[in-house]
XYZ file of C-alpha atoms in Angstrom:
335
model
C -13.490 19.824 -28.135
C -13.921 17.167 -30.288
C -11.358 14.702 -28.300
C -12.615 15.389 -24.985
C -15.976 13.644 -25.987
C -14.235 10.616 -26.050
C -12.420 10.826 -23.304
C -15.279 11.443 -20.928
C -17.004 8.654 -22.136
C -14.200 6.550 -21.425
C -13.935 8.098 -18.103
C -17.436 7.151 -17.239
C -17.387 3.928 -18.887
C -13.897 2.183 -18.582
C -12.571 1.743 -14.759
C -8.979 2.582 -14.710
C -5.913 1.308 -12.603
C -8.513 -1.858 -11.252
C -5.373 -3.541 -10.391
C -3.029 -1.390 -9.022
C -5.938 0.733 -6.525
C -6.352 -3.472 -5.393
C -2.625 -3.668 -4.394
C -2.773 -0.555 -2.542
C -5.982 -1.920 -0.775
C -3.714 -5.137 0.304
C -0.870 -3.208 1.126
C -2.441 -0.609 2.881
C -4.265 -3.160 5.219
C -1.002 -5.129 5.870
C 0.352 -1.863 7.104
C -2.416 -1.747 9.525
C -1.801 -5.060 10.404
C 1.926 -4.913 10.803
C 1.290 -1.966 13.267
C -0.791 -4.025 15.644
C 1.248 -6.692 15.344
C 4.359 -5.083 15.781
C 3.001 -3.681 19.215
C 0.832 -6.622 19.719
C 2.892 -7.543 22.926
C 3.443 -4.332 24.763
C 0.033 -3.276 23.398
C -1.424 -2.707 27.185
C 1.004 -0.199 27.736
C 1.189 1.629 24.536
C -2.905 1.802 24.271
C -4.306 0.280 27.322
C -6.188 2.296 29.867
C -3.360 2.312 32.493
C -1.099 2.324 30.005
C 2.117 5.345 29.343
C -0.506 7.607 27.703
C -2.950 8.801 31.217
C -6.116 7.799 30.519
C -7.019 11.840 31.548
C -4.393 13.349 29.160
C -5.725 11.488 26.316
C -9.397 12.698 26.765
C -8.324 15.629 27.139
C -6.395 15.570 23.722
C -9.053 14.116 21.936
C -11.263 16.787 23.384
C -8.783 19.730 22.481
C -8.289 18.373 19.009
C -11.720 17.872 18.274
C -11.753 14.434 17.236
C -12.538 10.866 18.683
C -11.007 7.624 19.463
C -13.688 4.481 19.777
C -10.844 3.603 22.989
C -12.294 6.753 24.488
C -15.562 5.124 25.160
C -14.596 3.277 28.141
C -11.240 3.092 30.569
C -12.238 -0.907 31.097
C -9.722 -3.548 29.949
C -12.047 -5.609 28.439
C -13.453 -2.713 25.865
C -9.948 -2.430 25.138
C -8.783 -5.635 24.175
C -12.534 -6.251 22.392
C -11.390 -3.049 20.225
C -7.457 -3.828 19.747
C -8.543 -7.158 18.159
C -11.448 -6.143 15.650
C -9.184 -3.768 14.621
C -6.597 -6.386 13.710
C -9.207 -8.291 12.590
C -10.290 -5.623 10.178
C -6.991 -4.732 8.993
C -6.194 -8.839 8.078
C -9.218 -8.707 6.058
C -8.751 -5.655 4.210
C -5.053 -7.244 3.142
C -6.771 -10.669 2.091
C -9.953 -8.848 0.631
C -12.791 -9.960 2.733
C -15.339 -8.021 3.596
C -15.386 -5.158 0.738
C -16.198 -1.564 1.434
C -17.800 -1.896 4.670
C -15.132 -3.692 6.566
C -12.763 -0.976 4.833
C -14.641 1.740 6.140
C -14.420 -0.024 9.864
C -11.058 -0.286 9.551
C -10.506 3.517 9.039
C -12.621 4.069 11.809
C -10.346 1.458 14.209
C -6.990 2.563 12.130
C -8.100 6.232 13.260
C -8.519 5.292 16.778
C -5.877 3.646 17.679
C -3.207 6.105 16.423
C -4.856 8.750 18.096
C -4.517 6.790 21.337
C -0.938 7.006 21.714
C 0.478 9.565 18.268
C 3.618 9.199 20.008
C 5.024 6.417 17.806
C 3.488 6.797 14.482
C 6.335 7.706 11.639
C 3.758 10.028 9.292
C 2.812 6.832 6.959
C -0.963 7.774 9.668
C -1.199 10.729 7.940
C -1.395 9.239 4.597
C -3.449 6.560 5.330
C -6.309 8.897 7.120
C -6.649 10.698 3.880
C -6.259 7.479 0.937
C -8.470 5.307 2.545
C -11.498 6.854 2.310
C -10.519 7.527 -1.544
C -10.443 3.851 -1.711
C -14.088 3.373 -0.573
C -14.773 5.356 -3.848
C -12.807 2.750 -6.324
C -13.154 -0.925 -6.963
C -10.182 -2.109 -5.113
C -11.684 -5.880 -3.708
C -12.034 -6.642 -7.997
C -8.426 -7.932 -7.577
C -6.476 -9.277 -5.609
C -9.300 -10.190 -3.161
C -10.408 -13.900 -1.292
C -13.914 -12.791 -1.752
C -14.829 -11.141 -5.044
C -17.384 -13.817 -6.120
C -18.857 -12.746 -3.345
C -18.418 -8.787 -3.990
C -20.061 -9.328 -7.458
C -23.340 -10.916 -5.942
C -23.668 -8.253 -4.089
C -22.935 -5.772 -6.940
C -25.437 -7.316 -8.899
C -27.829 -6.344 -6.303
C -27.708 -2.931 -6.943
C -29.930 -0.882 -9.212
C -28.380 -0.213 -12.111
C -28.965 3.194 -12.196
C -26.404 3.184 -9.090
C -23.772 0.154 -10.488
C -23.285 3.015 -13.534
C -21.558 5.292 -10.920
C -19.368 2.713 -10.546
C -16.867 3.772 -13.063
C -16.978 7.443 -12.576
C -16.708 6.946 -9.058
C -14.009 4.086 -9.110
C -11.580 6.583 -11.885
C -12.622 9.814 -9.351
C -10.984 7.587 -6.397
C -7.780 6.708 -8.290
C -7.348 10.443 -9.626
C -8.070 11.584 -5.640
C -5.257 9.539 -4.699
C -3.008 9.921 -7.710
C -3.091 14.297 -6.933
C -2.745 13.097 -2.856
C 0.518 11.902 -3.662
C 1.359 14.563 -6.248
C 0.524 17.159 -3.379
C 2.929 15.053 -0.949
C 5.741 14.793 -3.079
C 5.694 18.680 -4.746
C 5.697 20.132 -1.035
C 8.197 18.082 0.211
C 10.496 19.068 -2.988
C 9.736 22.541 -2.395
C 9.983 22.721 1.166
C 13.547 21.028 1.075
C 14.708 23.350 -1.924
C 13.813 26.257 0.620
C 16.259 24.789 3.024
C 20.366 26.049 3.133
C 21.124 22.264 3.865
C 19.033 21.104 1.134
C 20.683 23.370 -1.457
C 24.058 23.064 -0.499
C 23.750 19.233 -0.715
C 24.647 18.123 3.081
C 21.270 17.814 4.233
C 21.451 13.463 4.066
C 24.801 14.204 6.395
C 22.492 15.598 9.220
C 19.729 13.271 9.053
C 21.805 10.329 8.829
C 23.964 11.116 12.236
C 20.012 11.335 13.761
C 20.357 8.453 16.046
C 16.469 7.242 15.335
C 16.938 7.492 11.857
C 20.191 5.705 11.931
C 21.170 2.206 10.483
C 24.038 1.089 12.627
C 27.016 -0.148 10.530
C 25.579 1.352 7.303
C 24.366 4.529 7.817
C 28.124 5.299 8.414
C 29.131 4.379 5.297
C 26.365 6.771 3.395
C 27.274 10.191 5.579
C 30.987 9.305 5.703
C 30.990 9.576 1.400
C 30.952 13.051 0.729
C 29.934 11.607 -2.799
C 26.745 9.765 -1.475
C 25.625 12.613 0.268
C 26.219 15.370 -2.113
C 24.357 12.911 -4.531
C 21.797 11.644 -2.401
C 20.879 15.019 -0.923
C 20.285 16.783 -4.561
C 19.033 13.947 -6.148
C 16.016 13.709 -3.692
C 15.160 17.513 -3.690
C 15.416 16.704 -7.714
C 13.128 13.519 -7.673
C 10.674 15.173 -5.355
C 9.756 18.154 -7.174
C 9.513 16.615 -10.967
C 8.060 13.685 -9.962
C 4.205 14.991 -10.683
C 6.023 15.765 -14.662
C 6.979 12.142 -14.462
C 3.360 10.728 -14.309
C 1.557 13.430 -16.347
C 3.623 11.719 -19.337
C 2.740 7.657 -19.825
C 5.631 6.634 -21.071
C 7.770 7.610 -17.453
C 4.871 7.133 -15.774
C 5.974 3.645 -15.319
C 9.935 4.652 -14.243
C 8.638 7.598 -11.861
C 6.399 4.990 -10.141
C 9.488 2.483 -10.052
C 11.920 5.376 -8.801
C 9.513 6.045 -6.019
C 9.141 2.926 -4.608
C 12.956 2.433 -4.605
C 13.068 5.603 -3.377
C 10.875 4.930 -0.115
C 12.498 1.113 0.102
C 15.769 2.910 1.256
C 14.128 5.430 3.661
C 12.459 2.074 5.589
C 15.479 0.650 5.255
C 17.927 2.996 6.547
C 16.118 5.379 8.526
C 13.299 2.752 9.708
C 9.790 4.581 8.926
C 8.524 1.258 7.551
C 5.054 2.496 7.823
C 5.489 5.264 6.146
C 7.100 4.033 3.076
C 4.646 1.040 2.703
C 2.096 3.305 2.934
C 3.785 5.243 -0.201
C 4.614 2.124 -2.170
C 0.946 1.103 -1.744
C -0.109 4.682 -3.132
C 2.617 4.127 -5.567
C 0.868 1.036 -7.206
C -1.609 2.857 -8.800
C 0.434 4.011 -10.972
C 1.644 0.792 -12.029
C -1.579 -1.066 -12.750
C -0.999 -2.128 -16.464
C 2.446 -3.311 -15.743
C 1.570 -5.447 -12.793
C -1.096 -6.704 -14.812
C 0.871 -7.822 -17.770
C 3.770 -9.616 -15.185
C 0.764 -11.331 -13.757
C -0.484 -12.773 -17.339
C 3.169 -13.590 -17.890
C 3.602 -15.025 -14.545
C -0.160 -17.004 -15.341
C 1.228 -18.060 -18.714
C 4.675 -19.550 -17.852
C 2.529 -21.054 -14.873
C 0.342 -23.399 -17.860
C 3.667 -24.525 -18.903
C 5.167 -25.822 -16.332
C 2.359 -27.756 -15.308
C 1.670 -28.165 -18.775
C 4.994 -30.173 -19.527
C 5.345 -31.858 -16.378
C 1.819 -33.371 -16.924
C 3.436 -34.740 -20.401
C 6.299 -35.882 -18.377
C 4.561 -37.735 -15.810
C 2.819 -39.419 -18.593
C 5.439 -40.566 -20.748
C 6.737 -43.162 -18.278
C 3.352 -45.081 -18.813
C 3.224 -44.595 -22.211
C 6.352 -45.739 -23.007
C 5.731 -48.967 -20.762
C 2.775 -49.662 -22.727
C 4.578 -49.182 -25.895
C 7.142 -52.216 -24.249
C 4.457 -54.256 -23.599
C 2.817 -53.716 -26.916
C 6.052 -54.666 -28.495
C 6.854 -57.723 -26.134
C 3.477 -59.103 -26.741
C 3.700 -58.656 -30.836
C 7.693 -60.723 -30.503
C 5.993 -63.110 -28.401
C 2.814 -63.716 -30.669
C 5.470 -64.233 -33.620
């Protein structure tokens, strides 16, 4: 009883993982971003009115699901277009930090709306971001790694400060939200594959492999044709899934499980293509990796001053050693 006084203070008081919950904020836009950019030129007929979803079908999805798309609002062109760019707009600023909470907030609403007008190409990474980004509005994720946070703090300081002592509390009950999100993710994904006869007698990365849209031509031959890299690849997944949670309840691996997962999801955007997806988990991934990021960042900030520091000393010593010649010529001369 006696330690957990402690540690709620510093729960209420100390903000944790500033750094890494920023990084996910970037990275999290720039998957938004990459999205409508990817589909910027065939975005009439992936989203427009006329476009491969019928208008009527769609409306009638939305209204069968329950839920809305700011699209829905009008079958004109020009609504369209107006919408498809503010929500680029919003997701570039949410990558470069401009704008804070509220331009966050519109880009869940935009985010939201587009994949729901055509949830025919999204690769899951949706699913994730419908449910972190709204943890983020909770958390202080434009102090870093933001264009704008002079700006942020002005308008901090504007609050009562009755409300800017929330701050904390709020900002650590954001990170934990998204630190048990991806918990959840990867314990029923571990236990869902150990369920399946594929997964458990190791051939499972054979099958998805041979999948032609999760296929890498000219590599992903290589993986599924070693009975080696599949046996090992297929077990040590199931494996890294289901202990990964273990792996961040202790600090020490906290670190390597964050590390693991992130080259874990680099290889499933690179050979099977859902780059949203694993973005969206690297970003997520981050937060567990605040303290180193921020320590390579004072490294990177230190070695920075030296460089410029010595090559400022360089620059000068060719003047300082001509004055020393001319100092010296004039002192022969004088003699």
């Amino acid at each position: 009883m006696s330690n957990s006084v402690p540690l709620l203070d510093r729960w209420s008081s100390h903000p944790v993982s500033v750094l890494g919950v920023s990084g996910t904020r970037a990275l999290i836009g720039f998957v938004g971003l990459m999205f409508y950019v990817s589909q910027y030129g065939d975005r009439g007929y992936l989203f427009g009115p006329d476009g491969v979803f019928p208008w009527k079908d769609f409306l009638a999805a939305l209204d069968r699901d329950g839920t809305f798309s700011l699209y829905a609002l009008s079958g004109s062109g020009s609504w369209f277009e107006l919408v498809f760019h503010i929500g680029m707009l919003s997701a570039l600023a949410v990558t470069f930090g401009v704008g804070g909470r509220p331009v966050l907030v519109l880009h869940w609403v935009l985010l939201w709306s587009v994949y729901q007008r055509q949830p025919l190409i999204l690769d899951g990474g949706d699913n994730l971001a419908y449910l972190v980004i709204p943890m983020l509005v909770l958390t202080r994720c434009y102090d870093r790694l933001s264009l704008s946070p002079g700006l942020t703090a002005r308008w901090t300081r504007r609050i009562p400060e009755g409300l800017r002592a929330l701050q904390a509390p709020l900002h650590n009950l954001g990170v934990l939200a998204i630190a048990t999100q991806i918990c959840l993710v990867y314990v029923t994904s571990g236990l869902y594959k150990v369920q399946g006869k594929l997964w458990q007698d190791g051939t499972a990365l054979f099958y998805i492999m041979r999948i032609p849209e999760f296929s890498l031509p000219g590599v992903s031959d290589l993986v599924y044709g070693n009975d080696i890299l599949v046996f090992v690849g297929t077990y040590s997944t199931t494996f890294f899934l289901v202990y990964f949670p273990l792996g961040i309840l202790v600090p020490r691996l906290r670190p390597w499980a964050a590390v693991a997962s992130i080259g874990f999801h680099v290889s499933i955007g690179f050979f099977m293509g859902l780059t949203g997806f694993a973005l969206t988990m690297v970003a997520c991934d981050l937060i567990f990796l605040s303290r180193p990021l921020g320590e390579s960042l004072a490294f990177a900030t230190r070695a920075r001053a030296r460089i410029e520091r010595s090559l400022r000393e360089w620059l000068r010593r060719p003047e300082k050693d001509a004055c020393d010649t001319t100092v010296r010529g004039a002192v022969e001369n004088s003699g």
